[in-house]
Amino acid sequence: MSEAVAGSSPKLVRGLGVMDASMIVVGSMIGSGIFITSAESSRLIGSPGWLLVAWALAGVLTITGALCCAELAAMMPRAGGQYVFLREAYGPAAGFLFGWSLLLVIQTGTIAAVAVAFARFMGVLAPQVSESNYIIAPRHVFGSYAISLSTAQLVAIILILLLTATNTRGLKTGKLIQNTFTLTKTAALIGLILVGLLLGWNSHSAAYTSSRWNPWANGWNPQLVQPGLTTTGTNALLMLLGLAMVGPLFAQSAWNNVTFTGSEIRDPGRNLPRALLIGCLAVVALYLLANVAYVVTLPLATIQKPQNSVATATMQAVFNRPGTILMAVAIMISTFGCNNGLILAGARVYYAMARDRLFFSRIAILNSKHVPAVALITQGIWASLLTLPRTIKVSPAPGEDPYGNVYTQLLEYIVSADLVFYALMVGAVIVMRRKAPALDRPYRTFGYPVVPLIYILLALLLVIDLALLKAQTSGIGYLLVLTGIPIYFVWRRKASTVRD
């Protein structure tokens, strides 16, 4: 054991039970993705059957990853979670790169993307909130990037700062918001599924009017879907299936966030594995059912509509305009609760890094409410800034916004870098079995070693696929990770390895 940076400061309090931890898992996962990303995924893969496969494969990655993470979480229930696992398995450099990447793009980028989605659906209720209604018009900064401030971006920033401020008021406040909004949005998602399956099912839907497994029969052309793609046939289908998994993976990500709060969970050896498995199984099942509801309610062309909220279209098909309003409200509730969980959990990683003397010492200080307020504020400011960049489209269609959608570009930055660290975490189960076989393991990974190997193989294939198909955005994600290497060596000079 080692000393803390600020030994006299308040301590983290174990105030989260299994229900609270499960709400963090579910609440961090159910955000905007399930309501939005099926549009892009179905466009990329061209058939309802393959759309469900993309979501199912993402579910396999989520469940196998959670089964592995549960062993590490029960064995090392400390603030920082995955940061601690990587530090112990591979050394402090790996842990630092994860924490640095989390702050630079993974956690903060997810917070920004979810906040942008919140603002987009506020625009349904208040049309003046729009990504093309500019307060500061886009200004080119470098290459194919511009910076702007639209009314939608401003709303996203206000949401981030508001939730950051409420989380500095203590764990009890953050927990109350999380539990309330998670229960509400889970009920809304179940309602959407029931509406689609019981009221929306019709013979004009994609399930009946489109080929389920032959996208070419639906007019799908891989070269049009992904300009520059040189492969054809089955190889093109498989490559674009991987790309179609980006949205589902984003929608199912952040289940690891509960491990960041390991020092604040009661009986963590028992409650952390339960929360991970209950939460992930529930969300994966709901997501698959939601996509079944989409394909039995909507025609394929409607599902594929650019920038479409498939969930809104489903409700609109059944209830017309009132359905649109109901879904917009439901998505706003969902994204609000999701961002609360992301903000609450993410700050604990930077807090743990600072306690290891690998980040600014002030970030290791808890406020009088026993929460890392400086870490929360740092995260909130950077996440707000990430809502500002826009990509510049090369050849926009007539009347089309010449600037790329903030939400989609943030997804592409996040998923590639995130997958690498998820794979390293899963690999840490194998490493720690060899490195520290005597450590107490209240839970041991089901299906070991097959389950971790399945995850690592699928993740590796997907990382390669994204590197080939989305070299620019995924490459930027990796470059942001690599900027942490020189930063680490700077901090290491001042660091003595410490542990919670």
PDB file of C-alpha atoms in Angstrom, residues 305-471:
ATOM      1  CA  LYS A 305     -32.712   7.782 -43.842  1.00  0.00           C
ATOM      2  CA  PRO A 306     -29.593   9.941 -43.184  1.00  0.00           C
ATOM      3  CA  GLN A 307     -29.384  11.488 -39.708  1.00  0.00           C
ATOM      4  CA  ASN A 308     -32.622   9.704 -38.886  1.00  0.00           C
ATOM      5  CA  SER A 309     -33.740   8.788 -35.416  1.00  0.00           C
ATOM      6  CA  VAL A 310     -35.080   5.325 -36.131  1.00  0.00           C
ATOM      7  CA  ALA A 311     -36.842   5.338 -32.781  1.00  0.00           C
ATOM      8  CA  THR A 312     -38.637   8.578 -33.625  1.00  0.00           C
ATOM      9  CA  ALA A 313     -39.685   7.197 -37.032  1.00  0.00           C
ATOM     10  CA  THR A 314     -41.064   4.090 -35.296  1.00  0.00           C
ATOM     11  CA  MET A 315     -43.168   6.133 -32.883  1.00  0.00           C
ATOM     12  CA  GLN A 316     -44.219   8.463 -35.689  1.00  0.00           C
ATOM     13  CA  ALA A 317     -45.414   5.521 -37.782  1.00  0.00           C
ATOM     14  CA  VAL A 318     -47.790   4.536 -34.985  1.00  0.00           C
ATOM     15  CA  PHE A 319     -48.765   7.860 -33.359  1.00  0.00           C
ATOM     16  CA  ASN A 320     -47.898  10.460 -36.050  1.00  0.00           C
ATOM     17  CA  ARG A 321     -46.710  13.858 -34.699  1.00  0.00           C
ATOM     18  CA  PRO A 322     -47.399  13.065 -31.012  1.00  0.00           C
ATOM     19  CA  GLY A 323     -45.109  10.053 -31.409  1.00  0.00           C
ATOM     20  CA  THR A 324     -42.282  12.328 -32.608  1.00  0.00           C
ATOM     21  CA  ILE A 325     -42.665  14.574 -29.580  1.00  0.00           C
ATOM     22  CA  LEU A 326     -42.890  11.635 -27.147  1.00  0.00           C
ATOM     23  CA  MET A 327     -39.719  10.093 -28.578  1.00  0.00           C
ATOM     24  CA  ALA A 328     -37.822  13.377 -28.517  1.00  0.00           C
ATOM     25  CA  VAL A 329     -38.674  13.775 -24.824  1.00  0.00           C
ATOM     26  CA  ALA A 330     -37.694  10.143 -24.124  1.00  0.00           C
ATOM     27  CA  ILE A 331     -34.326  10.571 -25.864  1.00  0.00           C
ATOM     28  CA  MET A 332     -33.651  13.797 -23.992  1.00  0.00           C
ATOM     29  CA  ILE A 333     -34.329  11.979 -20.704  1.00  0.00           C
ATOM     30  CA  SER A 334     -32.125   9.101 -21.831  1.00  0.00           C
ATOM     31  CA  THR A 335     -29.178  11.250 -22.872  1.00  0.00           C
ATOM     32  CA  PHE A 336     -29.461  13.397 -19.738  1.00  0.00           C
ATOM     33  CA  GLY A 337     -29.225  10.322 -17.507  1.00  0.00           C
ATOM     34  CA  CYS A 338     -26.490   8.740 -19.611  1.00  0.00           C
ATOM     35  CA  ASN A 339     -24.289  11.808 -19.403  1.00  0.00           C
ATOM     36  CA  ASN A 340     -24.778  12.009 -15.663  1.00  0.00           C
ATOM     37  CA  GLY A 341     -23.364   8.481 -15.303  1.00  0.00           C
ATOM     38  CA  LEU A 342     -20.468   9.184 -17.669  1.00  0.00           C
ATOM     39  CA  ILE A 343     -19.554  12.388 -15.856  1.00  0.00           C
ATOM     40  CA  LEU A 344     -19.873  10.829 -12.406  1.00  0.00           C
ATOM     41  CA  ALA A 345     -17.687   7.814 -13.243  1.00  0.00           C
ATOM     42  CA  GLY A 346     -15.046   9.291 -15.538  1.00  0.00           C
ATOM     43  CA  ALA A 347     -13.672  11.771 -13.018  1.00  0.00           C
ATOM     44  CA  ARG A 348     -12.707   8.893 -10.700  1.00  0.00           C
ATOM     45  CA  VAL A 349     -10.061   7.738 -13.206  1.00  0.00           C
ATOM     46  CA  TYR A 350      -8.256  11.084 -13.302  1.00  0.00           C
ATOM     47  CA  TYR A 351      -8.495  11.153  -9.498  1.00  0.00           C
ATOM     48  CA  ALA A 352      -6.782   7.740  -9.330  1.00  0.00           C
ATOM     49  CA  MET A 353      -4.071   8.857 -11.767  1.00  0.00           C
ATOM     50  CA  ALA A 354      -3.361  11.938  -9.681  1.00  0.00           C
ATOM     51  CA  ARG A 355      -3.076   9.800  -6.539  1.00  0.00           C
ATOM     52  CA  ASP A 356      -0.416   7.823  -8.412  1.00  0.00           C
ATOM     53  CA  ARG A 357       1.356  11.157  -9.039  1.00  0.00           C
ATOM     54  CA  LEU A 358       0.751  10.795 -12.785  1.00  0.00           C
ATOM     55  CA  PHE A 359      -1.480  13.844 -13.069  1.00  0.00           C
ATOM     56  CA  PHE A 360      -1.885  17.266 -11.480  1.00  0.00           C
ATOM     57  CA  SER A 361      -1.901  16.864  -7.699  1.00  0.00           C
ATOM     58  CA  ARG A 362      -4.995  19.060  -7.263  1.00  0.00           C
ATOM     59  CA  ILE A 363      -7.053  16.480  -9.167  1.00  0.00           C
ATOM     60  CA  ALA A 364      -6.345  14.012  -6.336  1.00  0.00           C
ATOM     61  CA  ILE A 365      -8.104  16.231  -3.803  1.00  0.00           C
ATOM     62  CA  LEU A 366     -11.684  15.514  -2.779  1.00  0.00           C
ATOM     63  CA  ASN A 367     -13.986  18.345  -1.821  1.00  0.00           C
ATOM     64  CA  SER A 368     -16.020  18.516   1.392  1.00  0.00           C
ATOM     65  CA  LYS A 369     -18.711  16.346  -0.288  1.00  0.00           C
ATOM     66  CA  HIS A 370     -16.179  13.509  -0.751  1.00  0.00           C
ATOM     67  CA  VAL A 371     -16.067  13.786  -4.562  1.00  0.00           C
ATOM     68  CA  PRO A 372     -13.151  14.715  -6.904  1.00  0.00           C
ATOM     69  CA  ALA A 373     -14.480  18.153  -7.851  1.00  0.00           C
ATOM     70  CA  VAL A 374     -11.345  19.354  -9.680  1.00  0.00           C
ATOM     71  CA  ALA A 375     -11.321  16.184 -11.787  1.00  0.00           C
ATOM     72  CA  LEU A 376     -15.007  16.714 -12.589  1.00  0.00           C
ATOM     73  CA  ILE A 377     -14.439  20.329 -13.640  1.00  0.00           C
ATOM     74  CA  THR A 378     -11.406  19.449 -15.794  1.00  0.00           C
ATOM     75  CA  GLN A 379     -13.393  16.731 -17.552  1.00  0.00           C
ATOM     76  CA  GLY A 380     -16.386  19.034 -18.057  1.00  0.00           C
ATOM     77  CA  ILE A 381     -14.377  21.845 -19.636  1.00  0.00           C
ATOM     78  CA  TRP A 382     -12.600  19.561 -22.111  1.00  0.00           C
ATOM     79  CA  ALA A 383     -15.793  17.667 -23.039  1.00  0.00           C
ATOM     80  CA  SER A 384     -17.439  21.027 -23.742  1.00  0.00           C
ATOM     81  CA  LEU A 385     -14.596  22.001 -26.090  1.00  0.00           C
ATOM     82  CA  LEU A 386     -14.961  18.701 -27.976  1.00  0.00           C
ATOM     83  CA  THR A 387     -18.450  19.724 -29.102  1.00  0.00           C
ATOM     84  CA  LEU A 388     -16.983  22.574 -31.182  1.00  0.00           C
ATOM     85  CA  PRO A 389     -14.978  20.943 -34.062  1.00  0.00           C
ATOM     86  CA  ARG A 390     -16.732  20.037 -37.348  1.00  0.00           C
ATOM     87  CA  THR A 391     -15.467  18.118 -40.367  1.00  0.00           C
ATOM     88  CA  ILE A 392     -15.697  19.847 -43.769  1.00  0.00           C
ATOM     89  CA  LYS A 393     -17.408  17.776 -46.467  1.00  0.00           C
ATOM     90  CA  VAL A 394     -15.506  17.488 -49.741  1.00  0.00           C
ATOM     91  CA  SER A 395     -18.482  17.493 -52.142  1.00  0.00           C
ATOM     92  CA  PRO A 396     -21.732  18.277 -50.325  1.00  0.00           C
ATOM     93  CA  ALA A 397     -24.976  17.724 -52.239  1.00  0.00           C
ATOM     94  CA  PRO A 398     -26.983  20.818 -53.258  1.00  0.00           C
ATOM     95  CA  GLY A 399     -28.725  22.214 -50.197  1.00  0.00           C
ATOM     96  CA  GLU A 400     -26.779  19.913 -47.861  1.00  0.00           C
ATOM     97  CA  ASP A 401     -24.951  21.288 -44.823  1.00  0.00           C
ATOM     98  CA  PRO A 402     -21.266  21.452 -45.924  1.00  0.00           C
ATOM     99  CA  TYR A 403     -20.114  20.564 -42.412  1.00  0.00           C
ATOM    100  CA  GLY A 404     -20.044  17.055 -40.988  1.00  0.00           C
ATOM    101  CA  ASN A 405     -22.293  15.909 -38.195  1.00  0.00           C
ATOM    102  CA  VAL A 406     -20.617  16.314 -34.807  1.00  0.00           C
ATOM    103  CA  TYR A 407     -22.215  13.170 -33.367  1.00  0.00           C
ATOM    104  CA  THR A 408     -21.017  10.783 -36.108  1.00  0.00           C
ATOM    105  CA  GLN A 409     -17.450  12.087 -36.204  1.00  0.00           C
ATOM    106  CA  LEU A 410     -17.109  11.788 -32.425  1.00  0.00           C
ATOM    107  CA  LEU A 411     -18.209   8.134 -32.652  1.00  0.00           C
ATOM    108  CA  GLU A 412     -15.473   7.370 -35.166  1.00  0.00           C
ATOM    109  CA  TYR A 413     -12.790   8.982 -32.977  1.00  0.00           C
ATOM    110  CA  ILE A 414     -13.948   7.098 -29.911  1.00  0.00           C
ATOM    111  CA  VAL A 415     -14.655   3.516 -30.965  1.00  0.00           C
ATOM    112  CA  SER A 416     -11.249   2.616 -32.447  1.00  0.00           C
ATOM    113  CA  ALA A 417      -9.213   3.850 -29.488  1.00  0.00           C
ATOM    114  CA  ASP A 418     -11.742   2.496 -27.003  1.00  0.00           C
ATOM    115  CA  LEU A 419     -11.643  -1.004 -28.515  1.00  0.00           C
ATOM    116  CA  VAL A 420      -7.881  -1.230 -28.070  1.00  0.00           C
ATOM    117  CA  PHE A 421      -8.153  -0.507 -24.350  1.00  0.00           C
ATOM    118  CA  TYR A 422     -11.108  -2.844 -23.906  1.00  0.00           C
ATOM    119  CA  ALA A 423      -9.056  -5.620 -25.545  1.00  0.00           C
ATOM    120  CA  LEU A 424      -6.097  -4.852 -23.286  1.00  0.00           C
ATOM    121  CA  MET A 425      -8.391  -5.016 -20.255  1.00  0.00           C
ATOM    122  CA  VAL A 426      -9.742  -8.403 -21.328  1.00  0.00           C
ATOM    123  CA  GLY A 427      -6.172  -9.569 -21.918  1.00  0.00           C
ATOM    124  CA  ALA A 428      -5.353  -8.416 -18.377  1.00  0.00           C
ATOM    125  CA  VAL A 429      -7.460 -11.304 -17.059  1.00  0.00           C
ATOM    126  CA  ILE A 430      -5.018 -13.740 -18.688  1.00  0.00           C
ATOM    127  CA  VAL A 431      -1.975 -11.705 -17.634  1.00  0.00           C
ATOM    128  CA  MET A 432      -3.074 -11.460 -13.999  1.00  0.00           C
ATOM    129  CA  ARG A 433      -3.833 -15.195 -13.827  1.00  0.00           C
ATOM    130  CA  ARG A 434      -0.152 -15.750 -14.607  1.00  0.00           C
ATOM    131  CA  LYS A 435       1.285 -12.720 -12.836  1.00  0.00           C
ATOM    132  CA  ALA A 436      -0.653 -12.944  -9.572  1.00  0.00           C
ATOM    133  CA  PRO A 437      -2.280 -16.384  -9.303  1.00  0.00           C
ATOM    134  CA  ALA A 438      -2.534 -16.156  -5.502  1.00  0.00           C
ATOM    135  CA  LEU A 439      -4.681 -12.990  -5.442  1.00  0.00           C
ATOM    136  CA  ASP A 440      -8.187 -13.507  -4.075  1.00  0.00           C
ATOM    137  CA  ARG A 441     -10.728 -13.711  -6.904  1.00  0.00           C
ATOM    138  CA  PRO A 442     -14.287 -13.496  -5.552  1.00  0.00           C
ATOM    139  CA  TYR A 443     -15.485 -14.057  -9.106  1.00  0.00           C
ATOM    140  CA  ARG A 444     -13.688 -15.983 -11.860  1.00  0.00           C
ATOM    141  CA  THR A 445     -14.436 -15.431 -15.570  1.00  0.00           C
ATOM    142  CA  PHE A 446     -17.007 -17.895 -16.909  1.00  0.00           C
ATOM    143  CA  GLY A 447     -15.663 -19.886 -19.865  1.00  0.00           C
ATOM    144  CA  TYR A 448     -12.028 -18.935 -19.292  1.00  0.00           C
ATOM    145  CA  PRO A 449      -9.867 -18.871 -21.469  1.00  0.00           C
ATOM    146  CA  VAL A 450     -12.284 -19.189 -24.427  1.00  0.00           C
ATOM    147  CA  VAL A 451     -14.365 -16.127 -23.497  1.00  0.00           C
ATOM    148  CA  PRO A 452     -11.439 -13.653 -23.343  1.00  0.00           C
ATOM    149  CA  LEU A 453      -9.959 -15.074 -26.547  1.00  0.00           C
ATOM    150  CA  ILE A 454     -13.280 -14.576 -28.377  1.00  0.00           C
ATOM    151  CA  TYR A 455     -13.323 -10.939 -27.306  1.00  0.00           C
ATOM    152  CA  ILE A 456      -9.691 -10.280 -28.255  1.00  0.00           C
ATOM    153  CA  LEU A 457     -10.114 -11.903 -31.698  1.00  0.00           C
ATOM    154  CA  LEU A 458     -13.290  -9.992 -32.569  1.00  0.00           C
ATOM    155  CA  ALA A 459     -11.834  -6.708 -31.294  1.00  0.00           C
ATOM    156  CA  LEU A 460      -8.615  -7.204 -33.290  1.00  0.00           C
ATOM    157  CA  LEU A 461     -10.542  -7.880 -36.505  1.00  0.00           C
ATOM    158  CA  LEU A 462     -12.664  -4.789 -35.934  1.00  0.00           C
ATOM    159  CA  VAL A 463      -9.668  -2.545 -35.191  1.00  0.00           C
ATOM    160  CA  ILE A 464      -8.040  -3.651 -38.477  1.00  0.00           C
ATOM    161  CA  ASP A 465     -11.303  -3.109 -40.348  1.00  0.00           C
ATOM    162  CA  LEU A 466     -11.722   0.432 -39.026  1.00  0.00           C
ATOM    163  CA  ALA A 467      -8.092   1.259 -39.771  1.00  0.00           C
ATOM    164  CA  LEU A 468      -8.711   0.284 -43.409  1.00  0.00           C
ATOM    165  CA  LEU A 469     -12.119   1.926 -43.870  1.00  0.00           C
ATOM    166  CA  LYS A 470     -11.916   4.977 -41.606  1.00  0.00           C
ATOM    167  CA  ALA A 471      -8.225   5.768 -41.609  1.00  0.00           C
TER     168      ALA A 471
END
